[in-house]
Coordinates of C-alpha atoms and ligand atoms in Angstrom, one line a residue:
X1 CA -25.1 5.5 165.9
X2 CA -22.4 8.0 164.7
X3 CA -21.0 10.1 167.6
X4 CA -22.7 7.5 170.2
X5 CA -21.8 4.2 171.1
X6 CA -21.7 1.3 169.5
X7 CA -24.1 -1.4 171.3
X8 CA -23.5 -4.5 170.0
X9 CA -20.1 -6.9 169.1
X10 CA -22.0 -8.1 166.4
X11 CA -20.6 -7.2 162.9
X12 CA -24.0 -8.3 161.4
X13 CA -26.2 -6.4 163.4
X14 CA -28.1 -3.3 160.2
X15 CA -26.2 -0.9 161.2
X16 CA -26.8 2.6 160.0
X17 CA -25.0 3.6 156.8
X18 CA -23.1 7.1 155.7
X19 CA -25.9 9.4 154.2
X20 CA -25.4 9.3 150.3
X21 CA -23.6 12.3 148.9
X22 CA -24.2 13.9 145.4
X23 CA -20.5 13.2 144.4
X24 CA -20.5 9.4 146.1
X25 CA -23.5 8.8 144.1
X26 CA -22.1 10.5 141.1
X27 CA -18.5 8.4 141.5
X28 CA -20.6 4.8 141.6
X29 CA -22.5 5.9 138.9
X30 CA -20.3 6.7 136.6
X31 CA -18.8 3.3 136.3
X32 CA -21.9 1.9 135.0
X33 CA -20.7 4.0 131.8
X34 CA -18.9 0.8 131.0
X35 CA -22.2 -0.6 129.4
X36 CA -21.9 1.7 126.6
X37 CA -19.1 -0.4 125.5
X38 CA -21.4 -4.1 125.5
X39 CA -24.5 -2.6 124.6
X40 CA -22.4 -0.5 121.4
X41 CA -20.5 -3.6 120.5
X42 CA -23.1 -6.0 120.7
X43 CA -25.5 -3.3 118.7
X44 CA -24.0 -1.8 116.4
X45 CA -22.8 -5.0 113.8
X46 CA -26.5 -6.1 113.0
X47 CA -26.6 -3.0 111.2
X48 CA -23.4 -2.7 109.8
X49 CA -24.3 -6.5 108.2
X50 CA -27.6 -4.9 106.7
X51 CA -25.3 -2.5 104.4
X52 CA -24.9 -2.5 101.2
X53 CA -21.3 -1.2 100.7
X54 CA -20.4 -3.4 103.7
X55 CA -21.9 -6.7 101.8
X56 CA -20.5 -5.7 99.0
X57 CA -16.8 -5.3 100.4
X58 CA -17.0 -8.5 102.2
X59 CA -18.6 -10.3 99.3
X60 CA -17.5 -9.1 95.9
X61 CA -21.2 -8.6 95.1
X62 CA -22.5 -5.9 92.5
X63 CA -25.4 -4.6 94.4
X64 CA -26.7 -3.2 90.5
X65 CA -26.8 -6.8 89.0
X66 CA -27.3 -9.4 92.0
X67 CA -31.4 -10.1 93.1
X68 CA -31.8 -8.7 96.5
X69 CA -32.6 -11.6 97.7
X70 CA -29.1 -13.1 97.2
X71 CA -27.2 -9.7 98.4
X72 CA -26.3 -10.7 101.3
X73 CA -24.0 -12.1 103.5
X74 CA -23.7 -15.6 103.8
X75 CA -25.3 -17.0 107.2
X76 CA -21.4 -18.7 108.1
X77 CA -20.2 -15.1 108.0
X78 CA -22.9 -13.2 109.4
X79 CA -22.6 -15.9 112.1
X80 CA -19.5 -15.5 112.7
X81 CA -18.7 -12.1 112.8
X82 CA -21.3 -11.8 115.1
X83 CA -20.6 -14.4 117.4
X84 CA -16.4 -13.5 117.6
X85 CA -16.8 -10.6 119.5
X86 CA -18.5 -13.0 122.6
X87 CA -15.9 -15.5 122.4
X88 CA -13.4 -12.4 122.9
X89 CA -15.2 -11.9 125.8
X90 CA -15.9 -14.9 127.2
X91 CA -12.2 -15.1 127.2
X92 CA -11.7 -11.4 128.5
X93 CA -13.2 -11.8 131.1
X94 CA -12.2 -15.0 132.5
X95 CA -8.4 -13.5 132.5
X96 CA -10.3 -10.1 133.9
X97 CA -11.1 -12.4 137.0
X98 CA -7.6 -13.0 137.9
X99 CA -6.4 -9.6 137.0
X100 CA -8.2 -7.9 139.5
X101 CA -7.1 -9.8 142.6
X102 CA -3.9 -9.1 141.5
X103 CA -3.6 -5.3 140.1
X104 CA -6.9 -4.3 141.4
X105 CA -10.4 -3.2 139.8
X106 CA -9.6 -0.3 138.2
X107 CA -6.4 -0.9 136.6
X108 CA -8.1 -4.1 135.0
X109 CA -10.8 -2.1 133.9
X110 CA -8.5 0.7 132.0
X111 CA -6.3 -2.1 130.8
X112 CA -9.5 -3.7 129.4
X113 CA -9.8 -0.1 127.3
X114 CA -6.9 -0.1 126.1
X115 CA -7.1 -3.7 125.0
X116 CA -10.7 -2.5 123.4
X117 CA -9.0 0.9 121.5
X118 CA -6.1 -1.9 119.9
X119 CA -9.1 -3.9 118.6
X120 CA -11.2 -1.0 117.4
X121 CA -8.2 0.1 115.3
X122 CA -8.1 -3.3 113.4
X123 CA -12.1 -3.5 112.6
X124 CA -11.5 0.2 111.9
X125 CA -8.5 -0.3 109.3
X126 CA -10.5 -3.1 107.7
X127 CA -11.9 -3.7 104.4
X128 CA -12.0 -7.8 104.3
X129 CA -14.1 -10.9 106.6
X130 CA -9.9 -11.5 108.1
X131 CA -8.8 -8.0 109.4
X132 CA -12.5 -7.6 110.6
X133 CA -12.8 -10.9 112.3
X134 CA -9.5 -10.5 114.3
X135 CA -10.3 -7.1 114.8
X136 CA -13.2 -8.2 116.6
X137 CA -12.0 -10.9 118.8
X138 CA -9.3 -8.2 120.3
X139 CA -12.0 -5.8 121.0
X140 CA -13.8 -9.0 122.5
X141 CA -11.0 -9.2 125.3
X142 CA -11.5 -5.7 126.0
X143 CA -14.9 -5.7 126.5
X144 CA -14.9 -8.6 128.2
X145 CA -12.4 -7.2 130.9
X146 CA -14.3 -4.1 131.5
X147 CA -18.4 -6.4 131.7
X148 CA -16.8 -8.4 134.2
X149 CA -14.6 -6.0 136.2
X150 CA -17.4 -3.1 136.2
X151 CA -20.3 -5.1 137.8
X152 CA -17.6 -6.5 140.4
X153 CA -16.2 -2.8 141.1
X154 CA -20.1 -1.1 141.6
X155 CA -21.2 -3.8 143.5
X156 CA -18.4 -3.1 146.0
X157 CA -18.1 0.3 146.1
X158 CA -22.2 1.0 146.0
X159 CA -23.5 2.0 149.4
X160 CA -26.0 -0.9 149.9
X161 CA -29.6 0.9 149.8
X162 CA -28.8 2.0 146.5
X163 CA -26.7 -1.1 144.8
X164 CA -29.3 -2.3 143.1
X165 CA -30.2 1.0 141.4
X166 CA -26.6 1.9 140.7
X167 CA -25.6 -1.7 138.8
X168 CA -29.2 -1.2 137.2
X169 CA -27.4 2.0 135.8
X170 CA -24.9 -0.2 134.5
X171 CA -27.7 -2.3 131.9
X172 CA -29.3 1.5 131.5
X173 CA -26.0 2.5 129.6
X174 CA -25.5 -1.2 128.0
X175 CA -29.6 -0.2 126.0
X176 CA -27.8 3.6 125.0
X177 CA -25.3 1.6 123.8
X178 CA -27.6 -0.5 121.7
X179 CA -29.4 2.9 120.8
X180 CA -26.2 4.7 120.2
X181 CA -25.1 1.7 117.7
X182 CA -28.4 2.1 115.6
X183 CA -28.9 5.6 115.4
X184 CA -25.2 5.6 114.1
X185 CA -26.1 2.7 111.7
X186 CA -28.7 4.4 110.3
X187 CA -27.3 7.7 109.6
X188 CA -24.0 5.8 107.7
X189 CA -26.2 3.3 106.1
X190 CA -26.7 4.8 103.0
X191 CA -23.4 6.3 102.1
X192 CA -21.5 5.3 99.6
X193 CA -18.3 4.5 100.7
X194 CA -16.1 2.9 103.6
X195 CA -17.3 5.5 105.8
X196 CA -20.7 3.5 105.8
X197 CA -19.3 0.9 108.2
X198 CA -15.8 2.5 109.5
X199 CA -17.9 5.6 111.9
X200 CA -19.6 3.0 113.9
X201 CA -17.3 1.3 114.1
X202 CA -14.3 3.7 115.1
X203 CA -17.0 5.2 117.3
X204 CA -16.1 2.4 120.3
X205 CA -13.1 4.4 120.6
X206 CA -14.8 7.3 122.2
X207 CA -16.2 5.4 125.0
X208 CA -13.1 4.0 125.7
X209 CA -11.3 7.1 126.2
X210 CA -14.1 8.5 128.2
X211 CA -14.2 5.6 130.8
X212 CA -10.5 5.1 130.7
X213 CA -9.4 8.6 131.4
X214 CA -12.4 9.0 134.2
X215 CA -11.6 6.1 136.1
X216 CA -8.0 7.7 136.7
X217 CA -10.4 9.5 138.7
X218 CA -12.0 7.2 141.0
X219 CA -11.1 5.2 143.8
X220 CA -10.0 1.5 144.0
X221 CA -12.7 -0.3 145.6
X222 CA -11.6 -0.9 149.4
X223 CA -12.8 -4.9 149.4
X224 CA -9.9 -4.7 146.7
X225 CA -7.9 -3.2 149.8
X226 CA -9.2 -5.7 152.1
X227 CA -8.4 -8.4 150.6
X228 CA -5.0 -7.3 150.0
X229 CA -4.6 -6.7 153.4
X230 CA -3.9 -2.7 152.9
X231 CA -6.5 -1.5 155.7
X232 CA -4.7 1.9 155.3
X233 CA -6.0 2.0 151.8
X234 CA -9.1 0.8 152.1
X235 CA -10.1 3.0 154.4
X236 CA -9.1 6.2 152.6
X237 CA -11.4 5.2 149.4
X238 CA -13.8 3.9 151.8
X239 CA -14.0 7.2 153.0
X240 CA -13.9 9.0 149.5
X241 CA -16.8 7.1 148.1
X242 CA -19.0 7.5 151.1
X243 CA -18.1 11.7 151.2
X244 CA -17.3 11.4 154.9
X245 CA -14.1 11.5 156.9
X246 CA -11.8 8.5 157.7
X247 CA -12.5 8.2 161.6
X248 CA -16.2 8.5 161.1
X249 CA -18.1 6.0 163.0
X250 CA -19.9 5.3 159.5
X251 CA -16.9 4.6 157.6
X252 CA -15.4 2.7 160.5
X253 CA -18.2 0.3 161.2
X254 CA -18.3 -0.4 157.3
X255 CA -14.9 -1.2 157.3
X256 CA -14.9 -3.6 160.0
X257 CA -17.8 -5.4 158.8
X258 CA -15.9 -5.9 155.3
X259 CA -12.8 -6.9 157.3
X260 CA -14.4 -9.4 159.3
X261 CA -16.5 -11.3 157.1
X262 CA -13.2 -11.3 154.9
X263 CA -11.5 -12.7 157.7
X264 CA -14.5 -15.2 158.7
X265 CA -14.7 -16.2 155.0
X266 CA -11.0 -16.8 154.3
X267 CA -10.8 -19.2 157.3
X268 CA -13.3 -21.1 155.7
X269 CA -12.2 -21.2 152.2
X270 CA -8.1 -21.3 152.5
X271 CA -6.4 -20.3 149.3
X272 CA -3.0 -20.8 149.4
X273 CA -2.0 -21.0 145.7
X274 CA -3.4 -19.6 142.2
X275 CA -5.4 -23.0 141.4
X276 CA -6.6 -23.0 145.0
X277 CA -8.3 -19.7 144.4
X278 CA -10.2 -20.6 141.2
X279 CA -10.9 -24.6 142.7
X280 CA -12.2 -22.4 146.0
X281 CA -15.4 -21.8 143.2
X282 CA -16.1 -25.0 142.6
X283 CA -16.2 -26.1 146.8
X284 CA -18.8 -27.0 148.8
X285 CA -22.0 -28.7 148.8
X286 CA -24.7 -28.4 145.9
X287 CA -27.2 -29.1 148.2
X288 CA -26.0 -26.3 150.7
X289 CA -27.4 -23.0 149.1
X290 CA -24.6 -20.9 150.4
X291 CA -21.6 -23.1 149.6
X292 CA -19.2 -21.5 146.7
X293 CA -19.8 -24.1 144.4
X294 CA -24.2 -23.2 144.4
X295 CA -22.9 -19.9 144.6
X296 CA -21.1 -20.1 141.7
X297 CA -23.8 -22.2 139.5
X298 CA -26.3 -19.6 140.2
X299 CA -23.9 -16.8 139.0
X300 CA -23.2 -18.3 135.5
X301 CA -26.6 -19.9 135.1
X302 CA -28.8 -16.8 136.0
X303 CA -26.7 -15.1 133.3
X304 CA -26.9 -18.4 130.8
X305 CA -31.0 -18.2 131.7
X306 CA -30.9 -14.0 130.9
X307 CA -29.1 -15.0 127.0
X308 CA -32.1 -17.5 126.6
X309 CA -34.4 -15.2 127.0
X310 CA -34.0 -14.3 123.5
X311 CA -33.5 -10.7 123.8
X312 CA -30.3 -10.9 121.5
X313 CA -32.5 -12.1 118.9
X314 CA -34.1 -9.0 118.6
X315 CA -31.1 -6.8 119.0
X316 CA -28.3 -8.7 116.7
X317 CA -31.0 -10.0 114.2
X318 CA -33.3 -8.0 114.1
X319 CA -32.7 -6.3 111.6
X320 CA -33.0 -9.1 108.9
X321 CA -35.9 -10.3 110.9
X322 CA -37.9 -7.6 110.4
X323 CA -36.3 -7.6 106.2
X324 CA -37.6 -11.1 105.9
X325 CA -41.3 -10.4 107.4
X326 CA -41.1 -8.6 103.8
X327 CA -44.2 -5.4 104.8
X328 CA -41.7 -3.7 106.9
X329 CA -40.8 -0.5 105.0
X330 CA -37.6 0.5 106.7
X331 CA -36.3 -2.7 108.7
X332 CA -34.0 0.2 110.3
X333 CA -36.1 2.1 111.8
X334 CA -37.5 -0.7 113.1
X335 CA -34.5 -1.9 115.2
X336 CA -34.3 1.7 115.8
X337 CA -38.0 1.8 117.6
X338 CA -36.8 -1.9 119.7
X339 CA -33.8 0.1 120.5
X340 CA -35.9 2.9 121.9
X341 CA -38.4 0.5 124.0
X342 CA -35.1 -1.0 125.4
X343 CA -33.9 2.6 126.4
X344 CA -36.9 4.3 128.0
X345 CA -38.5 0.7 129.9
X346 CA -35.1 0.2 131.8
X347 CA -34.8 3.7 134.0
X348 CA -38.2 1.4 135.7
X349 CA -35.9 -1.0 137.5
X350 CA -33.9 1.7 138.9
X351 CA -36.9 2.0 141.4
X352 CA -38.8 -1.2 141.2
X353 CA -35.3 -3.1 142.2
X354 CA -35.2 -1.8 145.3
X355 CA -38.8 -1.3 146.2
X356 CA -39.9 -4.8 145.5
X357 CA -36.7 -6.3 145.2
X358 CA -34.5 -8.9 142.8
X359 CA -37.2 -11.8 143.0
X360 CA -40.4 -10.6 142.7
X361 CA -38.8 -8.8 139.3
X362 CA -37.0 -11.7 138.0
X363 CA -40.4 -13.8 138.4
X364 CA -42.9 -11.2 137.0
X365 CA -40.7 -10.2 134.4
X366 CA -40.1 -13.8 133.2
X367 CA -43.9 -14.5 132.7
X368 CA -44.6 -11.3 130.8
X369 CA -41.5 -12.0 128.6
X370 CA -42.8 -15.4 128.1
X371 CA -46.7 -14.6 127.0
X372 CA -45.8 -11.9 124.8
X373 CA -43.1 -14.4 123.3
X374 CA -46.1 -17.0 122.9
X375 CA -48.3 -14.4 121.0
X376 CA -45.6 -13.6 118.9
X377 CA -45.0 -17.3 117.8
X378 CA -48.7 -17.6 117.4
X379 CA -49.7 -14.8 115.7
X380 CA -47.0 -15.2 113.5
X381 CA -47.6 -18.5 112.4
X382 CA -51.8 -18.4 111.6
X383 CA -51.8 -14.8 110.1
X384 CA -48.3 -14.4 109.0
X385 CA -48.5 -12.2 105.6
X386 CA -51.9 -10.1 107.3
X387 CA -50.0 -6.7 107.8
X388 CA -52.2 -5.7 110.9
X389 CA -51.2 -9.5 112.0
X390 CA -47.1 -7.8 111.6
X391 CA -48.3 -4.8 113.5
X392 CA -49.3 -7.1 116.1
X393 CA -46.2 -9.0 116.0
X394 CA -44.2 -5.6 116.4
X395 CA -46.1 -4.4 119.7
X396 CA -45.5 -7.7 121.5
X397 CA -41.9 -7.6 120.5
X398 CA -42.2 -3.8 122.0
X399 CA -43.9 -5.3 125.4
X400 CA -41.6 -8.1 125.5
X401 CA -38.6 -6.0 125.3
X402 CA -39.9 -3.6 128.0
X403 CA -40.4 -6.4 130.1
X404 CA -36.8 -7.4 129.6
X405 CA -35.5 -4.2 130.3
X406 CA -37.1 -3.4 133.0
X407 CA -36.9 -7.2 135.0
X408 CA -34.2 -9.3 134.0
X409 CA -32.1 -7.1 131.7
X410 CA -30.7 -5.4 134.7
X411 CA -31.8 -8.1 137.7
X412 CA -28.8 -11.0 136.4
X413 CA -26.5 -8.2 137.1
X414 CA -27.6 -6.7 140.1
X415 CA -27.6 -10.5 141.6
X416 CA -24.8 -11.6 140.1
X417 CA -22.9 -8.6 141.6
X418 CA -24.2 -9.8 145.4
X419 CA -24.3 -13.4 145.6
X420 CA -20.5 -14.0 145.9
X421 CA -18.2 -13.8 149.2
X422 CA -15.4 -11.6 149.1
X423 CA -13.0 -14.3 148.7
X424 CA -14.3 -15.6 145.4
X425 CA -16.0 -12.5 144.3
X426 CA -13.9 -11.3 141.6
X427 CA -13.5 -15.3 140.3
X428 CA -17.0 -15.8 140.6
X429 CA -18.3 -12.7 138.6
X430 CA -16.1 -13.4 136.2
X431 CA -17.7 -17.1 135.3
X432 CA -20.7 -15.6 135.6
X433 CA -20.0 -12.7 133.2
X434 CA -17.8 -15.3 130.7
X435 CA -21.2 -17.5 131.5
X436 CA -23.2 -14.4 129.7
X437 CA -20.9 -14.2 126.8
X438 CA -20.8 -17.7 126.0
X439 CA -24.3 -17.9 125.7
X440 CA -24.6 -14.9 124.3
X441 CA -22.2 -16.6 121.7
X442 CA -24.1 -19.7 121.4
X443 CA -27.1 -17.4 121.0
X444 CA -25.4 -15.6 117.9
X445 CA -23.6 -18.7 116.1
X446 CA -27.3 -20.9 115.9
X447 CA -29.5 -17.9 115.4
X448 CA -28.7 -17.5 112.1
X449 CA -29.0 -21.0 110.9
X450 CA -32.2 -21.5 112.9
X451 CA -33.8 -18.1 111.0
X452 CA -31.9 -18.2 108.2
X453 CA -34.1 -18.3 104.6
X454 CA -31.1 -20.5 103.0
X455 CA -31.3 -22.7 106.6
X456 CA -33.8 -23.4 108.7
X457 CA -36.1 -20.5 107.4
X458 CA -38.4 -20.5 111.0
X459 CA -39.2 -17.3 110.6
X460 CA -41.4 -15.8 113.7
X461 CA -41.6 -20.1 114.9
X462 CA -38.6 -19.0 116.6
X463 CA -40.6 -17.5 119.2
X464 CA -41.9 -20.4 120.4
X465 CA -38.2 -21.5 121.0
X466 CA -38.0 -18.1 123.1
X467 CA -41.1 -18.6 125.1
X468 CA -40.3 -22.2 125.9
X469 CA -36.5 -21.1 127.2
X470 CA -38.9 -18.0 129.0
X471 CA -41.0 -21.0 131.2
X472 CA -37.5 -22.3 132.0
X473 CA -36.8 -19.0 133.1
X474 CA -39.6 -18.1 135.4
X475 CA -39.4 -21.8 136.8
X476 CA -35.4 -21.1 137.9
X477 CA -36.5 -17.5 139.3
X478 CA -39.6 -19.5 141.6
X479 CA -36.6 -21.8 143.2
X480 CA -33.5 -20.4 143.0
X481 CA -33.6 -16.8 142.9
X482 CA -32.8 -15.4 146.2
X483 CA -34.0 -11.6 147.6
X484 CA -30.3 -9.7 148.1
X485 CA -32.5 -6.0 148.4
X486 CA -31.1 -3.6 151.2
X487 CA -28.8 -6.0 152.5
X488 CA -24.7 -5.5 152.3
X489 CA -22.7 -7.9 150.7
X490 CA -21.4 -9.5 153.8
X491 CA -25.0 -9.9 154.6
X492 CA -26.0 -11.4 151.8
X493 CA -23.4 -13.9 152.9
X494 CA -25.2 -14.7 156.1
X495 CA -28.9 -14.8 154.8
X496 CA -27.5 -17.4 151.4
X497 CA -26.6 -19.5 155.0
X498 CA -29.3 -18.9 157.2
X499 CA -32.6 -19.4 155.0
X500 CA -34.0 -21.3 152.4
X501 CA -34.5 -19.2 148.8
X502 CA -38.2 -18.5 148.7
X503 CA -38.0 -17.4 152.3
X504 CA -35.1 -15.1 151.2
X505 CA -37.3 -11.7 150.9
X506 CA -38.0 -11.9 155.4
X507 CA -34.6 -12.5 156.4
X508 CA -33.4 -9.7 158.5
X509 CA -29.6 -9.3 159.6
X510 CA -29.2 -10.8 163.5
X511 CA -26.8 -10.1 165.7
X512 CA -24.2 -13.1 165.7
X513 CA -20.7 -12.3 167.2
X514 CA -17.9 -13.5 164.7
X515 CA -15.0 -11.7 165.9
X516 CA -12.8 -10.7 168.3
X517 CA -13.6 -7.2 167.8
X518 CA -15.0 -4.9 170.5
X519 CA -16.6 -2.2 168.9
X520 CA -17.8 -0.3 171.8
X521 CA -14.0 0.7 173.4
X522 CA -12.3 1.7 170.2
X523 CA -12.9 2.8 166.6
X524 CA -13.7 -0.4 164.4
X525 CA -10.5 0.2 162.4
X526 CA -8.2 1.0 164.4
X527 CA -9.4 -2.9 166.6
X528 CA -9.3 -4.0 162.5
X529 CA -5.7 -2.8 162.0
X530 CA -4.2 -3.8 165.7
X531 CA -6.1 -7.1 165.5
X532 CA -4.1 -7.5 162.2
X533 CA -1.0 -6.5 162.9
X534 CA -1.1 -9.0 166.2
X535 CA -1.7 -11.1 163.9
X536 CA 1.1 -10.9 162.0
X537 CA 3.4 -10.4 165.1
X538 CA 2.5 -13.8 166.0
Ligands
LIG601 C1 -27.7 -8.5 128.0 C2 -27.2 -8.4 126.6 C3 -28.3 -7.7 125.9 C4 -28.8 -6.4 126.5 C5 -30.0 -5.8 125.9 C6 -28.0 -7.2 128.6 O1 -28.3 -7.3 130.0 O2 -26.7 -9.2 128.8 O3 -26.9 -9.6 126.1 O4 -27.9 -7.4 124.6 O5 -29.0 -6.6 127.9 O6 -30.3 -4.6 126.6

């Protein structure tokens, strides 16, 4: 199509898309860098608990005199601490939401480092449960700005065959993170001083710098522009991401199909003030499947159903999981080895996701996460002091984690990045993202009182809480998962209103004219920019 004509009015006929450069790839992929922060956050406090000097700052204890069974942090505490940093979040990124309709993406993201570097500073500078436990929350908003402005901002400035892979990228650096967290842990663990739980945690700091400073670098993402009206703009970083110049056919076509399903969308939806625009998530249907309000539920529940997976069990508990199975020689290394699983098991989806697609993953991955879940309980509960019987345990945790990682670890956010309509988009991830953390909070406030030996002491039972929630999962996936692969986000639109959910993975874009655009006299964006500017005349 480049250089040619175009043949059809349609805006939703496949069109062909800009050939992917090194540096376009290498600009989307960079983003996903913003993992590091959740993955370090999240990963880096269930060891940090696990020290001595740290339980003994918090607590008052005399590691020398106190039984090792008592030297430990209270559940109340270890729940909280943990659970302070998602409520942070959950608030970060609600307020992310609104921020980047107004400011744009990338300033939200930076500010959401900066917010992150203030809160680091405060965990960093202290040595009691208070300073720590503010500390945390602040950090919480800053993560929680950059989780839910980083999946919006790939999602939109990915080209389309390669979305999937690129978000994917994002949950890649979210299990470095996690690795990052407890290689640090265990090489401070043992020291004797402040310095035992002060380097991992200072340590945040580093990523925020890096993904601050870089993103000075990269372009706003042009829906951003589009939905600010700025056409100008958006086609100048449309250009930039894509490598190619700004009359290219390519660019131009892209352009115009943003534009118009913008346009199409905002006469549907009207938002004419602040509360209109969040109530314009909530509207619609439940019954309809592409209606903002179904739209919306499966956003935050796909992200609720990837916390009940259990996977945080593993990763903020584990630690005293494996302590309290008692055979376990070095409970770090231990996390260390889940840590590793995570890592290597998660580069998988980069190819699967867009070979097979979201669904098939999200299914197949819930039913392996759900039998090895089972055995665990099982296992667990009729041989639990055997130590092959651990062993055993250990390699279905291992297989149940490489199921996560490679199916629904980065499958929530790949969908959740493509489900939403340009008009809600920012909004929407952001309930979704806030829907993560809260659950994710949930997860981390019960957990310990559910495990706990001086609560409700279920030891590996807890699993079969895990591979019930599992069932649940790969229930939800069956119905109400739809197939976004290979399709750009204003098609995505379309095929949510054209076909049913498990007919999802045959829809194929037809040609349906929506605009008043005639593609085949002019460039696309220059009809885009007149069309706007009569527009406005009037
Ligand atoms: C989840 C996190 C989890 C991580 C593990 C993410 O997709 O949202 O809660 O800790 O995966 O890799």
């Amino acid at each position: 199509m480049p250089g040619g004509a175009i043949l059809s009015t349609s805006i939703y006929v496949d069109r062909v898309e800009a050939p992917i450069t090194f540096k376009a790839y290498l600009m989307c992929a960079f983003a996903a860098f913003g993992g590091m922060f959740f993955g370090y956050d999240s990963g880096y406090i269930s060891g940090v608990m696990g020290m001595q000097y740290f339980i003994a700052t918090l607590t008052g204890l005399n590691p020398d005199t106190t039984p090792i069974a008592k030297f430990t942090l209270p559940s109340w505490k270890k729940s909280a601490i943990t659970s302070i940093l998602s409520a942070g979040t959950f608030f970060g990124s609600l307020m992310a939401g609104d921020l980047a309709d107004y400011v744009g993406r990338r300033p939200t993201i930076i500010a959401g480092c900066i917010v992150l570097i203030v809160g680091v500073g405060l965990q960093t500078a202290s040595a009691n449960f208070g300073l720590l436990f503010a500390g945390r929350l602040v950090a919480g908003f800053g993560v929680g700005y950059v989780s839910a402005i980083i999946i919006l901002y790939m999602s939109e400035i990915a080209p389309r065959k390669v979305r999937g892979a690129i978000v994917s990228g994002y949950q890649f650096c979210i299990t470095i993170g996690l690795l990052f967290a407890s290689c640090v842990d265990y090489g401070t663990q043992n020291r004797t001083d402040s310095g035992s739980y002060r380097i991992p945690i200072a340590l945040q700091m580093a990523w925020a710098l890096i993904l601050g400073i870089g993103l000075f670098f990269l372009p706003e993402s042009p829906r951003y522009f589009v939905k600010k009206d700025m056409l100008d703009k958006a086609v100048v970083v449309l250009a930039k991401l894509r490598g190619q110049p700004c009359d290219s056919d390519y660019v131009q076509q892209e352009l115009a199909e943003i534009v118009a399903n913008n346009d199409y969308e905002r006469q549907l939806i009207p938002q004419n003030n602040y509360f209109e625009t969040w109530f314009a998530c909530f509207r619609g249907n439940i019954r309809d499947r592409s209606s903002n309000l179904r739209r919306t539920i499966l956003g935050t529940s796909i992200q609720m159903m990837q916390q009940w997976t259990g996977i945080n069990f593993i990763f903020y508990f584990g630690t005293t999981f494996f302590q309290e199975l008692g055979t376990i020689s070095d409970p770090f290394l231990m996390s260390l080895i889940t840590s590793l699983v995570n890592v290597c098991s998660t580069p998988i989806s980069f190819w699967t996701i867009e070979k097979f697609g979201r669904r098939p993953l999200m299914i197949w991955g819930a039913l392996g996460m759900l039998l090895c879940e089972f055995v665990v309980a099982i296992v667990g509960v009729i041989c639990k002091d055997n130590p092959s019987a651990i062993k055993a345990m250990i390699t279905f945790i291992c297989i149940y984690i490489f199921f996560f990682a490679s199916t629904w670890g980065p499958g929530a956010w790949v969908v959740t990045g493509e489900i939403f309509p340009l008009p809600i988009r920012s909004r929407g991830v952001a309930l979704s993202v806030a829907s993560n953390w809260l659950w994710n909070c949930v997860i981390a406030v019960i957990t310990p009182y559910m495990v706990g030996t001086d609560k409700g002491n279920l030891g590996p039972r807890v699993f079969f809480i895990w591979g019930s929630l599992c069932t649940v999962c790969l229930v939800y996936a069956y119905f109400l998962i739809p197939e976004t692969k290979g399709l750009t986000l204003e098609q995505v639109d379309r095929m949510l209103e054209e076909c049913p959910t498990r007919a999802s993975s045959k829809w194929v874009p037809r040609s349906r004219p929506m605009t008043d655009f005639d593609l085949t006299e002019k460039s696309a964006v220059q009809e885009t920019i007149e069309h706007k500017e009569e527009k406005s005349e009037v």
